[in-house]
Amino acid sequence: MRRERSGVNKQYSFPTVRTQGEETRPSRCPDNSAFKQQKLPAWKPQLSTATVLPGFFLTGAFCLAVGVCLILSANSVRDVQIDYSDKCSDCSKFRENSSNWNKECHCSVNFTLKEDILGDVFMYYGLQNFYQNHRRYVISRSDAQLLGRNVNSYCAPFTAYRNGTPMAPCGAIANSMFNDTIDLFYNLNSSAIQVPVLKTGNSWWTDKNVKFRNPKSYNLSSAFAGTARPPYWHKPVYLLDEEDERNNGYVNEDLIIWMRVSAFATFRNLYRRVKRIRQFADGLPAGNYTFRIAYNFPVTKFKGRKHVILSTVVWSGGSNPFLGIAYVVSGTAATLTGFVITAIHLKLRKKKTYFQK
């Protein structure tokens, strides 16, 4: 007969030892429920070639189709870019002399549109080799001040002047604001017609109504009393737009757009929109045009360049094809992966059939 050792298969339970006066501690074990004991029914898919390969091929076909549509859409955008860095070289040299900060310098750039630009036309200014992503530059701003509060912290080195007068707005970003004035003229029958443009409605709604507010006062000049303009500005902040009083102060749309810094050294910011009235109701007609520029923003010291861009938009956005290229690359990778898995599956199946024989 089989004898078992005493105590081998026995289970012992040790009683809880409590000293006199000690309270019973609550159990930390989870409740004995299906959810807390992780006993809920779960779907455990069995992956096979019949289920995996269609997923790769369908994903690849979808990404390729979307990518091609996005690229074709981006290529349909009309984009005219005019570089005026060299054409305004005299004004550029004029601005290198800091003693001319309060003097004006104008230049003109002529160009021709061979075809009509139909639809909504947007005017951008572009900068090249201007690094807005430097850490000390990015943090040199006061969001509290831009909300209309009397705070100008985190703005070094453009916080206040030596006499203690605070700058409004403060910070390196605001101080370096793009301040060229660009007007577009349509040359028709030896006469120059100024193209009407819109200064407002160009910024994000959240920026205009949430992130930027003017100090509360009966007028802007009194609201900004006791402050001074940044060193590189020609006007105080409450006189940025002399034609529209509602577009002044911290809610000025040129300032709002500039304060949204770019991640790259080459970028473009929206400057104006063509107002679709009279002969420009359908867009910009083909013909000869002139940009008249009040040159205020120097770029020679950091070897930069300046552009003016006339562009349209489509359902997918502007003329940037990056998203379409990303979809095409992803679709191609998924399709190639599907073919590789198919080849490996067929090769292993042939080997399995050979060994079974």
mmCIF file of C-alpha atoms in Angstrom:
data_model
loop_
_atom_site.group_PDB
_atom_site.id
_atom_site.type_symbol
_atom_site.label_atom_id
_atom_site.label_comp_id
_atom_site.label_asym_id
_atom_site.label_seq_id
_atom_site.Cartn_x
_atom_site.Cartn_y
_atom_site.Cartn_z
ATOM 1 C CA MET A 1 0.000 0.000 0.000
ATOM 2 C CA ARG A 2 1.060 3.552 -0.707
ATOM 3 C CA ARG A 3 1.885 5.521 2.361
ATOM 4 C CA GLU A 4 1.811 9.296 2.424
ATOM 5 C CA ARG A 5 3.978 11.355 4.644
ATOM 6 C CA SER A 6 2.128 13.101 7.334
ATOM 7 C CA GLY A 7 1.540 16.779 6.661
ATOM 8 C CA VAL A 8 2.703 16.891 2.984
ATOM 9 C CA ASN A 9 -0.691 17.466 1.437
ATOM 10 C CA LYS A 10 -2.226 19.355 4.295
ATOM 11 C CA GLN A 11 -3.052 23.050 4.152
ATOM 12 C CA TYR A 12 -2.416 25.084 7.232
ATOM 13 C CA SER A 13 -4.155 28.313 8.132
ATOM 14 C CA PHE A 14 -2.421 30.540 10.601
ATOM 15 C CA PRO A 15 -4.680 32.540 12.848
ATOM 16 C CA THR A 16 -4.351 36.282 12.974
ATOM 17 C CA VAL A 17 -2.524 37.353 16.092
ATOM 18 C CA ARG A 18 -3.818 40.502 17.668
ATOM 19 C CA THR A 19 -2.647 42.151 20.799
ATOM 20 C CA GLN A 20 -5.090 43.455 23.304
ATOM 21 C CA GLY A 21 -6.627 46.769 22.177
ATOM 22 C CA GLU A 22 -5.436 46.471 18.556
ATOM 23 C CA GLU A 23 -8.114 47.291 15.977
ATOM 24 C CA THR A 24 -8.915 44.917 13.123
ATOM 25 C CA ARG A 25 -7.438 46.245 9.852
ATOM 26 C CA PRO A 26 -9.715 46.190 6.788
ATOM 27 C CA SER A 27 -8.754 43.751 4.056
ATOM 28 C CA ARG A 28 -6.927 45.206 1.066
ATOM 29 C CA CYS A 29 -7.945 42.386 -1.254
ATOM 30 C CA PRO A 30 -10.237 43.399 -4.148
ATOM 31 C CA ASP A 31 -13.840 42.295 -4.111
ATOM 32 C CA ASN A 32 -14.629 38.892 -5.494
ATOM 33 C CA SER A 33 -16.357 40.230 -8.600
ATOM 34 C CA ALA A 34 -15.843 39.392 -12.250
ATOM 35 C CA PHE A 35 -14.610 42.905 -13.001
ATOM 36 C CA LYS A 36 -12.126 43.260 -10.147
ATOM 37 C CA GLN A 37 -10.887 39.673 -10.483
ATOM 38 C CA GLN A 38 -10.427 40.174 -14.259
ATOM 39 C CA LYS A 39 -12.777 37.352 -15.192
ATOM 40 C CA LEU A 40 -14.933 39.285 -17.683
ATOM 41 C CA PRO A 41 -15.363 37.690 -21.107
ATOM 42 C CA ALA A 42 -12.806 39.063 -23.577
ATOM 43 C CA TRP A 43 -12.316 38.868 -27.302
ATOM 44 C CA LYS A 44 -9.109 37.031 -28.130
ATOM 45 C CA PRO A 45 -8.634 37.195 -31.895
ATOM 46 C CA GLN A 46 -6.702 34.428 -33.552
ATOM 47 C CA LEU A 47 -4.501 36.206 -36.077
ATOM 48 C CA SER A 48 -3.955 34.392 -39.345
ATOM 49 C CA THR A 49 -2.922 35.294 -42.871
ATOM 50 C CA ALA A 50 -6.589 35.387 -43.900
ATOM 51 C CA THR A 51 -7.272 38.184 -41.399
ATOM 52 C CA VAL A 52 -3.956 40.078 -41.338
ATOM 53 C CA LEU A 53 -3.235 40.418 -45.063
ATOM 54 C CA PRO A 54 -6.575 42.066 -45.999
ATOM 55 C CA GLY A 55 -5.981 44.594 -43.227
ATOM 56 C CA PHE A 56 -2.593 45.598 -44.632
ATOM 57 C CA PHE A 57 -3.841 45.833 -48.215
ATOM 58 C CA LEU A 58 -6.993 47.767 -47.310
ATOM 59 C CA THR A 59 -5.008 50.193 -45.132
ATOM 60 C CA GLY A 60 -2.460 50.677 -47.906
ATOM 61 C CA ALA A 61 -5.138 51.294 -50.538
ATOM 62 C CA PHE A 62 -6.950 53.778 -48.289
ATOM 63 C CA CYS A 63 -3.790 55.747 -47.441
ATOM 64 C CA LEU A 64 -2.658 55.824 -51.068
ATOM 65 C CA ALA A 65 -6.050 57.093 -52.247
ATOM 66 C CA VAL A 66 -6.214 59.814 -49.591
ATOM 67 C CA GLY A 67 -2.582 60.798 -50.208
ATOM 68 C CA VAL A 68 -3.061 61.175 -53.962
ATOM 69 C CA CYS A 69 -6.186 63.301 -53.401
ATOM 70 C CA LEU A 70 -4.329 65.548 -50.939
ATOM 71 C CA ILE A 71 -1.350 65.993 -53.277
ATOM 72 C CA LEU A 72 -3.584 66.827 -56.248
ATOM 73 C CA SER A 73 -5.512 69.269 -54.083
ATOM 74 C CA ALA A 74 -2.335 70.966 -52.851
ATOM 75 C CA ASN A 75 -1.002 71.242 -56.409
ATOM 76 C CA SER A 76 -4.187 73.003 -57.496
ATOM 77 C CA VAL A 77 -3.459 75.936 -55.172
ATOM 78 C CA ARG A 78 -2.309 79.089 -56.928
ATOM 79 C CA ASP A 79 0.794 80.394 -55.172
ATOM 80 C CA VAL A 80 2.749 83.456 -56.349
ATOM 81 C CA GLN A 81 5.857 84.288 -54.316
ATOM 82 C CA ILE A 82 7.781 87.535 -54.737
ATOM 83 C CA ASP A 83 11.199 87.964 -53.074
ATOM 84 C CA TYR A 84 11.841 91.653 -52.427
ATOM 85 C CA SER A 85 15.047 91.346 -50.388
ATOM 86 C CA ASP A 86 17.330 92.298 -53.287
ATOM 87 C CA LYS A 87 14.892 94.633 -55.022
ATOM 88 C CA CYS A 88 14.717 96.741 -51.875
ATOM 89 C CA SER A 89 18.454 96.581 -51.163
ATOM 90 C CA ASP A 90 18.763 100.373 -50.884
ATOM 91 C CA CYS A 91 16.186 100.448 -48.095
ATOM 92 C CA SER A 92 17.900 97.478 -46.487
ATOM 93 C CA LYS A 93 21.170 99.402 -46.287
ATOM 94 C CA PHE A 94 19.259 102.438 -45.060
ATOM 95 C CA ARG A 95 17.779 100.419 -42.176
ATOM 96 C CA GLU A 96 21.189 99.103 -41.111
ATOM 97 C CA ASN A 97 21.937 102.572 -39.749
ATOM 98 C CA SER A 98 20.130 102.769 -36.403
ATOM 99 C CA SER A 99 19.994 106.582 -36.602
ATOM 100 C CA ASN A 100 17.391 106.245 -39.387
ATOM 101 C CA TRP A 101 14.873 104.412 -37.206
ATOM 102 C CA ASN A 102 12.308 107.247 -37.412
ATOM 103 C CA LYS A 103 12.733 107.856 -41.170
ATOM 104 C CA GLU A 104 10.714 106.156 -43.886
ATOM 105 C CA CYS A 105 12.052 104.231 -46.854
ATOM 106 C CA HIS A 106 9.841 102.988 -49.685
ATOM 107 C CA CYS A 107 10.450 100.624 -52.569
ATOM 108 C CA SER A 108 8.331 99.121 -55.345
ATOM 109 C CA VAL A 109 8.293 95.636 -56.849
ATOM 110 C CA ASN A 110 6.561 94.991 -60.184
ATOM 111 C CA PHE A 111 5.277 91.601 -61.293
ATOM 112 C CA THR A 112 2.796 90.108 -63.740
ATOM 113 C CA LEU A 113 0.004 87.607 -63.292
ATOM 114 C CA LYS A 114 -0.333 85.587 -66.491
ATOM 115 C CA GLU A 115 -3.608 84.009 -65.380
ATOM 116 C CA ASP A 116 -6.493 85.033 -63.176
ATOM 117 C CA ILE A 117 -6.394 83.995 -59.529
ATOM 118 C CA LEU A 118 -10.004 83.141 -58.824
ATOM 119 C CA GLY A 119 -11.648 82.813 -55.437
ATOM 120 C CA ASP A 120 -10.437 84.090 -52.096
ATOM 121 C CA VAL A 121 -6.885 85.444 -52.340
ATOM 122 C CA PHE A 122 -4.679 85.628 -49.250
ATOM 123 C CA MET A 123 -1.586 87.803 -48.884
ATOM 124 C CA TYR A 124 1.237 86.462 -46.699
ATOM 125 C CA TYR A 125 4.616 87.795 -45.699
ATOM 126 C CA GLY A 126 7.397 85.225 -45.530
ATOM 127 C CA LEU A 127 10.686 85.244 -43.653
ATOM 128 C CA GLN A 128 13.692 83.047 -44.267
ATOM 129 C CA ASN A 129 16.473 82.252 -41.780
ATOM 130 C CA PHE A 130 14.575 83.860 -38.881
ATOM 131 C CA TYR A 131 14.711 81.481 -35.924
ATOM 132 C CA GLN A 132 11.668 81.974 -33.715
ATOM 133 C CA ASN A 133 12.188 78.607 -31.997
ATOM 134 C CA HIS A 134 15.104 79.702 -29.795
ATOM 135 C CA ARG A 135 14.223 78.954 -26.173
ATOM 136 C CA ARG A 136 15.094 82.391 -24.764
ATOM 137 C CA TYR A 137 13.108 84.017 -27.564
ATOM 138 C CA VAL A 138 10.030 81.800 -27.105
ATOM 139 C CA ILE A 139 9.718 82.409 -23.352
ATOM 140 C CA SER A 140 10.329 86.160 -23.587
ATOM 141 C CA ARG A 141 6.657 87.187 -23.384
ATOM 142 C CA SER A 142 3.987 87.896 -20.800
ATOM 143 C CA ASP A 143 0.675 86.178 -21.469
ATOM 144 C CA ALA A 144 -0.786 87.876 -18.401
ATOM 145 C CA GLN A 145 0.055 91.294 -19.833
ATOM 146 C CA LEU A 146 -1.494 90.360 -23.183
ATOM 147 C CA LEU A 147 -4.692 89.558 -21.264
ATOM 148 C CA GLY A 148 -4.849 93.190 -20.143
ATOM 149 C CA ARG A 149 -3.289 92.781 -16.706
ATOM 150 C CA ASN A 150 -0.610 95.059 -15.313
ATOM 151 C CA VAL A 151 2.050 92.339 -15.340
ATOM 152 C CA ASN A 152 5.198 92.163 -17.439
ATOM 153 C CA SER A 153 7.166 89.284 -15.939
ATOM 154 C CA TYR A 154 9.156 86.737 -17.980
ATOM 155 C CA CYS A 155 9.954 89.382 -20.610
ATOM 156 C CA ALA A 156 13.697 89.762 -20.135
ATOM 157 C CA PRO A 157 15.611 91.465 -21.625
ATOM 158 C CA PHE A 158 12.754 93.668 -22.927
ATOM 159 C CA THR A 159 10.836 94.298 -19.711
ATOM 160 C CA ALA A 160 11.359 97.993 -18.972
ATOM 161 C CA TYR A 161 13.599 100.906 -19.873
ATOM 162 C CA ARG A 162 16.402 102.117 -17.616
ATOM 163 C CA ASN A 163 14.168 104.778 -16.099
ATOM 164 C CA GLY A 164 11.729 102.073 -15.011
ATOM 165 C CA THR A 165 9.045 102.674 -17.645
ATOM 166 C CA PRO A 166 7.515 99.288 -18.553
ATOM 167 C CA MET A 167 7.254 98.232 -22.178
ATOM 168 C CA ALA A 168 3.868 97.423 -23.653
ATOM 169 C CA PRO A 169 3.896 94.821 -24.995
ATOM 170 C CA CYS A 170 7.044 93.446 -23.419
ATOM 171 C CA GLY A 171 9.311 90.622 -24.529
ATOM 172 C CA ALA A 172 11.578 89.726 -27.425
ATOM 173 C CA ILE A 173 8.756 88.319 -29.554
ATOM 174 C CA ALA A 174 6.730 91.525 -29.494
ATOM 175 C CA ASN A 175 9.829 93.691 -29.911
ATOM 176 C CA SER A 176 10.782 91.911 -33.154
ATOM 177 C CA MET A 177 7.306 92.164 -34.706
ATOM 178 C CA PHE A 178 7.236 92.332 -38.508
ATOM 179 C CA ASN A 179 6.358 95.925 -39.375
ATOM 180 C CA ASP A 180 6.758 96.322 -43.133
ATOM 181 C CA THR A 181 3.713 97.959 -44.730
ATOM 182 C CA ILE A 182 2.736 96.282 -48.009
ATOM 183 C CA ASP A 183 0.181 97.695 -50.458
ATOM 184 C CA LEU A 184 -0.897 96.006 -53.695
ATOM 185 C CA PHE A 185 -1.742 98.010 -56.824
ATOM 186 C CA TYR A 186 -3.320 96.838 -60.074
ATOM 187 C CA ASN A 187 -1.892 98.645 -63.104
ATOM 188 C CA LEU A 188 -4.712 99.133 -65.640
ATOM 189 C CA ASN A 189 -4.495 101.480 -68.624
ATOM 190 C CA SER A 190 -1.629 103.556 -67.191
ATOM 191 C CA SER A 191 -3.483 104.011 -63.894
ATOM 192 C CA ALA A 192 -2.734 102.286 -60.593
ATOM 193 C CA ILE A 193 -5.747 100.924 -58.702
ATOM 194 C CA GLN A 194 -5.136 99.956 -55.091
ATOM 195 C CA VAL A 195 -6.398 96.463 -54.384
ATOM 196 C CA PRO A 196 -8.749 96.579 -51.359
ATOM 197 C CA VAL A 197 -7.655 94.284 -48.544
ATOM 198 C CA LEU A 198 -9.022 93.230 -45.164
ATOM 199 C CA LYS A 199 -6.947 93.723 -42.021
ATOM 200 C CA THR A 200 -9.276 91.934 -39.616
ATOM 201 C CA GLY A 201 -10.700 88.435 -39.523
ATOM 202 C CA ASN A 202 -7.260 86.911 -40.156
ATOM 203 C CA SER A 203 -6.430 85.558 -36.687
ATOM 204 C CA TRP A 204 -7.838 82.591 -34.781
ATOM 205 C CA TRP A 205 -11.070 83.245 -32.910
ATOM 206 C CA THR A 206 -9.611 81.909 -29.656
ATOM 207 C CA ASP A 207 -6.633 84.259 -29.924
ATOM 208 C CA LYS A 208 -8.762 87.302 -30.688
ATOM 209 C CA ASN A 209 -11.400 86.695 -28.007
ATOM 210 C CA VAL A 210 -9.679 84.624 -25.316
ATOM 211 C CA LYS A 211 -5.899 85.018 -25.233
ATOM 212 C CA PHE A 212 -5.576 88.736 -26.064
ATOM 213 C CA ARG A 213 -7.476 91.560 -24.376
ATOM 214 C CA ASN A 214 -6.928 95.254 -23.833
ATOM 215 C CA PRO A 215 -6.794 96.820 -20.363
ATOM 216 C CA LYS A 216 -10.144 98.139 -19.207
ATOM 217 C CA SER A 217 -10.400 101.903 -19.568
ATOM 218 C CA TYR A 218 -12.539 104.521 -21.266
ATOM 219 C CA ASN A 219 -9.956 104.816 -24.075
ATOM 220 C CA LEU A 220 -6.776 103.013 -25.099
ATOM 221 C CA SER A 221 -4.415 105.942 -24.663
ATOM 222 C CA SER A 222 -5.319 106.200 -20.982
ATOM 223 C CA ALA A 223 -5.241 102.397 -20.620
ATOM 224 C CA PHE A 224 -1.602 102.369 -21.707
ATOM 225 C CA ALA A 225 -0.593 105.513 -19.817
ATOM 226 C CA GLY A 226 2.701 105.055 -18.035
ATOM 227 C CA THR A 227 4.019 102.524 -20.577
ATOM 228 C CA ALA A 228 6.269 102.898 -23.585
ATOM 229 C CA ARG A 229 6.550 101.158 -26.946
ATOM 230 C CA PRO A 230 9.203 98.448 -27.444
ATOM 231 C CA PRO A 231 12.589 99.727 -28.699
ATOM 232 C CA TYR A 232 12.179 98.540 -32.314
ATOM 233 C CA TRP A 233 8.643 99.840 -32.754
ATOM 234 C CA HIS A 234 7.771 103.069 -34.517
ATOM 235 C CA LYS A 235 4.338 103.476 -32.878
ATOM 236 C CA PRO A 236 2.846 102.781 -29.468
ATOM 237 C CA VAL A 237 0.610 99.740 -29.221
ATOM 238 C CA TYR A 238 -2.614 101.779 -29.102
ATOM 239 C CA LEU A 239 -1.846 103.379 -32.509
ATOM 240 C CA LEU A 240 -0.982 100.300 -34.560
ATOM 241 C CA ASP A 241 -4.036 100.743 -36.790
ATOM 242 C CA GLU A 242 -4.965 104.368 -37.265
ATOM 243 C CA GLU A 243 -7.894 103.489 -39.561
ATOM 244 C CA ASP A 244 -9.731 101.099 -37.224
ATOM 245 C CA GLU A 245 -9.797 101.865 -33.492
ATOM 246 C CA ARG A 246 -11.073 98.346 -32.692
ATOM 247 C CA ASN A 247 -7.892 96.878 -34.191
ATOM 248 C CA ASN A 248 -5.529 98.533 -31.740
ATOM 249 C CA GLY A 249 -3.777 97.549 -28.554
ATOM 250 C CA TYR A 250 -3.194 93.913 -27.700
ATOM 251 C CA VAL A 251 -6.074 92.816 -29.963
ATOM 252 C CA ASN A 252 -4.349 94.119 -33.083
ATOM 253 C CA GLU A 253 -4.417 91.177 -35.491
ATOM 254 C CA ASP A 254 -0.930 91.749 -36.902
ATOM 255 C CA LEU A 255 0.406 91.506 -33.340
ATOM 256 C CA ILE A 256 -1.714 88.441 -32.539
ATOM 257 C CA ILE A 257 -0.514 86.575 -35.625
ATOM 258 C CA TRP A 258 3.130 87.458 -34.956
ATOM 259 C CA MET A 259 2.953 86.265 -31.343
ATOM 260 C CA ARG A 260 2.166 82.718 -32.552
ATOM 261 C CA VAL A 261 5.800 81.748 -33.153
ATOM 262 C CA SER A 262 6.924 79.346 -35.862
ATOM 263 C CA ALA A 263 8.765 76.078 -35.285
ATOM 264 C CA PHE A 264 10.971 76.519 -38.359
ATOM 265 C CA ALA A 265 13.359 79.184 -39.596
ATOM 266 C CA THR A 266 11.435 79.655 -42.860
ATOM 267 C CA PHE A 267 7.771 80.492 -42.403
ATOM 268 C CA ARG A 268 4.908 82.623 -43.632
ATOM 269 C CA ASN A 269 2.241 84.539 -41.726
ATOM 270 C CA LEU A 270 -1.092 85.772 -42.993
ATOM 271 C CA TYR A 271 -0.956 89.510 -43.630
ATOM 272 C CA ARG A 272 -4.106 90.520 -45.538
ATOM 273 C CA ARG A 273 -7.074 89.119 -47.484
ATOM 274 C CA VAL A 274 -8.212 90.585 -50.790
ATOM 275 C CA LYS A 275 -11.648 92.153 -50.447
ATOM 276 C CA ARG A 276 -13.826 90.837 -53.249
ATOM 277 C CA ILE A 277 -15.500 93.984 -54.586
ATOM 278 C CA ARG A 278 -15.659 95.802 -57.946
ATOM 279 C CA GLN A 279 -13.183 94.385 -60.466
ATOM 280 C CA PHE A 280 -11.785 92.096 -57.771
ATOM 281 C CA ALA A 281 -15.123 90.396 -57.022
ATOM 282 C CA ASP A 282 -13.912 87.120 -58.571
ATOM 283 C CA GLY A 283 -10.334 87.393 -57.340
ATOM 284 C CA LEU A 284 -7.271 88.953 -58.938
ATOM 285 C CA PRO A 285 -7.476 89.375 -62.728
ATOM 286 C CA ALA A 286 -4.454 88.729 -64.920
ATOM 287 C CA GLY A 287 -2.285 91.752 -65.576
ATOM 288 C CA ASN A 288 0.484 93.898 -64.169
ATOM 289 C CA TYR A 289 0.740 94.566 -60.454
ATOM 290 C CA THR A 290 2.987 96.506 -58.093
ATOM 291 C CA PHE A 291 3.851 95.984 -54.457
ATOM 292 C CA ARG A 292 4.597 99.287 -52.713
ATOM 293 C CA ILE A 293 6.499 98.536 -49.526
ATOM 294 C CA ALA A 294 7.376 100.724 -46.575
ATOM 295 C CA TYR A 295 10.607 98.971 -45.587
ATOM 296 C CA ASN A 296 10.984 98.819 -41.784
ATOM 297 C CA PHE A 297 12.044 95.263 -40.950
ATOM 298 C CA PRO A 298 15.801 94.699 -41.513
ATOM 299 C CA VAL A 299 16.996 91.179 -42.315
ATOM 300 C CA THR A 300 20.576 91.719 -43.510
ATOM 301 C CA LYS A 301 22.293 91.174 -40.142
ATOM 302 C CA PHE A 302 20.974 87.615 -39.771
ATOM 303 C CA LYS A 303 21.266 86.868 -43.537
ATOM 304 C CA GLY A 304 17.531 86.575 -43.927
ATOM 305 C CA ARG A 305 15.193 87.136 -46.845
ATOM 306 C CA LYS A 306 11.676 88.506 -47.164
ATOM 307 C CA HIS A 307 8.837 87.462 -49.449
ATOM 308 C CA VAL A 308 5.303 88.446 -50.294
ATOM 309 C CA ILE A 309 3.038 85.558 -51.223
ATOM 310 C CA LEU A 310 -0.337 85.643 -52.962
ATOM 311 C CA SER A 311 -2.115 82.345 -52.504
ATOM 312 C CA THR A 312 -5.475 80.610 -52.551
ATOM 313 C CA VAL A 313 -6.810 77.808 -50.371
ATOM 314 C CA VAL A 314 -8.698 74.596 -51.124
ATOM 315 C CA TRP A 315 -10.664 72.096 -49.021
ATOM 316 C CA SER A 316 -7.420 70.546 -47.737
ATOM 317 C CA GLY A 317 -5.772 73.851 -46.818
ATOM 318 C CA GLY A 318 -2.855 75.630 -48.467
ATOM 319 C CA SER A 319 -0.121 74.562 -50.840
ATOM 320 C CA ASN A 320 1.759 72.374 -48.358
ATOM 321 C CA PRO A 321 1.905 68.786 -49.753
ATOM 322 C CA PHE A 322 3.408 67.256 -46.580
ATOM 323 C CA LEU A 323 0.215 65.558 -45.382
ATOM 324 C CA GLY A 324 -0.402 63.996 -48.798
ATOM 325 C CA ILE A 325 3.183 62.730 -49.004
ATOM 326 C CA ALA A 326 2.879 61.259 -45.504
ATOM 327 C CA TYR A 327 -0.261 59.361 -46.513
ATOM 328 C CA VAL A 328 1.401 58.047 -49.689
ATOM 329 C CA VAL A 329 4.464 56.869 -47.766
ATOM 330 C CA SER A 330 2.295 55.165 -45.133
ATOM 331 C CA GLY A 331 0.156 53.502 -47.782
ATOM 332 C CA THR A 332 3.199 52.304 -49.698
ATOM 333 C CA ALA A 333 4.758 50.881 -46.536
ATOM 334 C CA ALA A 334 1.540 49.047 -45.603
ATOM 335 C CA THR A 335 1.166 47.591 -49.114
ATOM 336 C CA LEU A 336 4.800 46.441 -49.281
ATOM 337 C CA THR A 337 4.469 44.861 -45.836
ATOM 338 C CA GLY A 338 1.433 42.965 -47.084
ATOM 339 C CA PHE A 339 3.369 41.628 -50.077
ATOM 340 C CA VAL A 340 6.321 40.609 -47.884
ATOM 341 C CA ILE A 341 4.045 38.733 -45.468
ATOM 342 C CA THR A 342 2.327 37.044 -48.418
ATOM 343 C CA ALA A 343 5.676 35.890 -49.846
ATOM 344 C CA ILE A 344 6.818 34.538 -46.473
ATOM 345 C CA HIS A 345 3.503 32.718 -45.999
ATOM 346 C CA LEU A 346 3.667 31.062 -49.426
ATOM 347 C CA LYS A 347 7.281 30.018 -48.891
ATOM 348 C CA LEU A 348 6.551 28.429 -45.491
ATOM 349 C CA ARG A 349 3.462 26.685 -46.834
ATOM 350 C CA LYS A 350 5.490 25.087 -49.627
ATOM 351 C CA LYS A 351 8.036 23.825 -47.089
ATOM 352 C CA LYS A 352 5.264 22.407 -44.909
ATOM 353 C CA THR A 353 3.719 20.592 -47.881
ATOM 354 C CA TYR A 354 7.150 19.167 -48.875
ATOM 355 C CA PHE A 355 7.831 17.735 -45.399
ATOM 356 C CA GLN A 356 4.350 16.252 -45.158
ATOM 357 C CA LYS A 357 5.028 14.244 -48.326
#
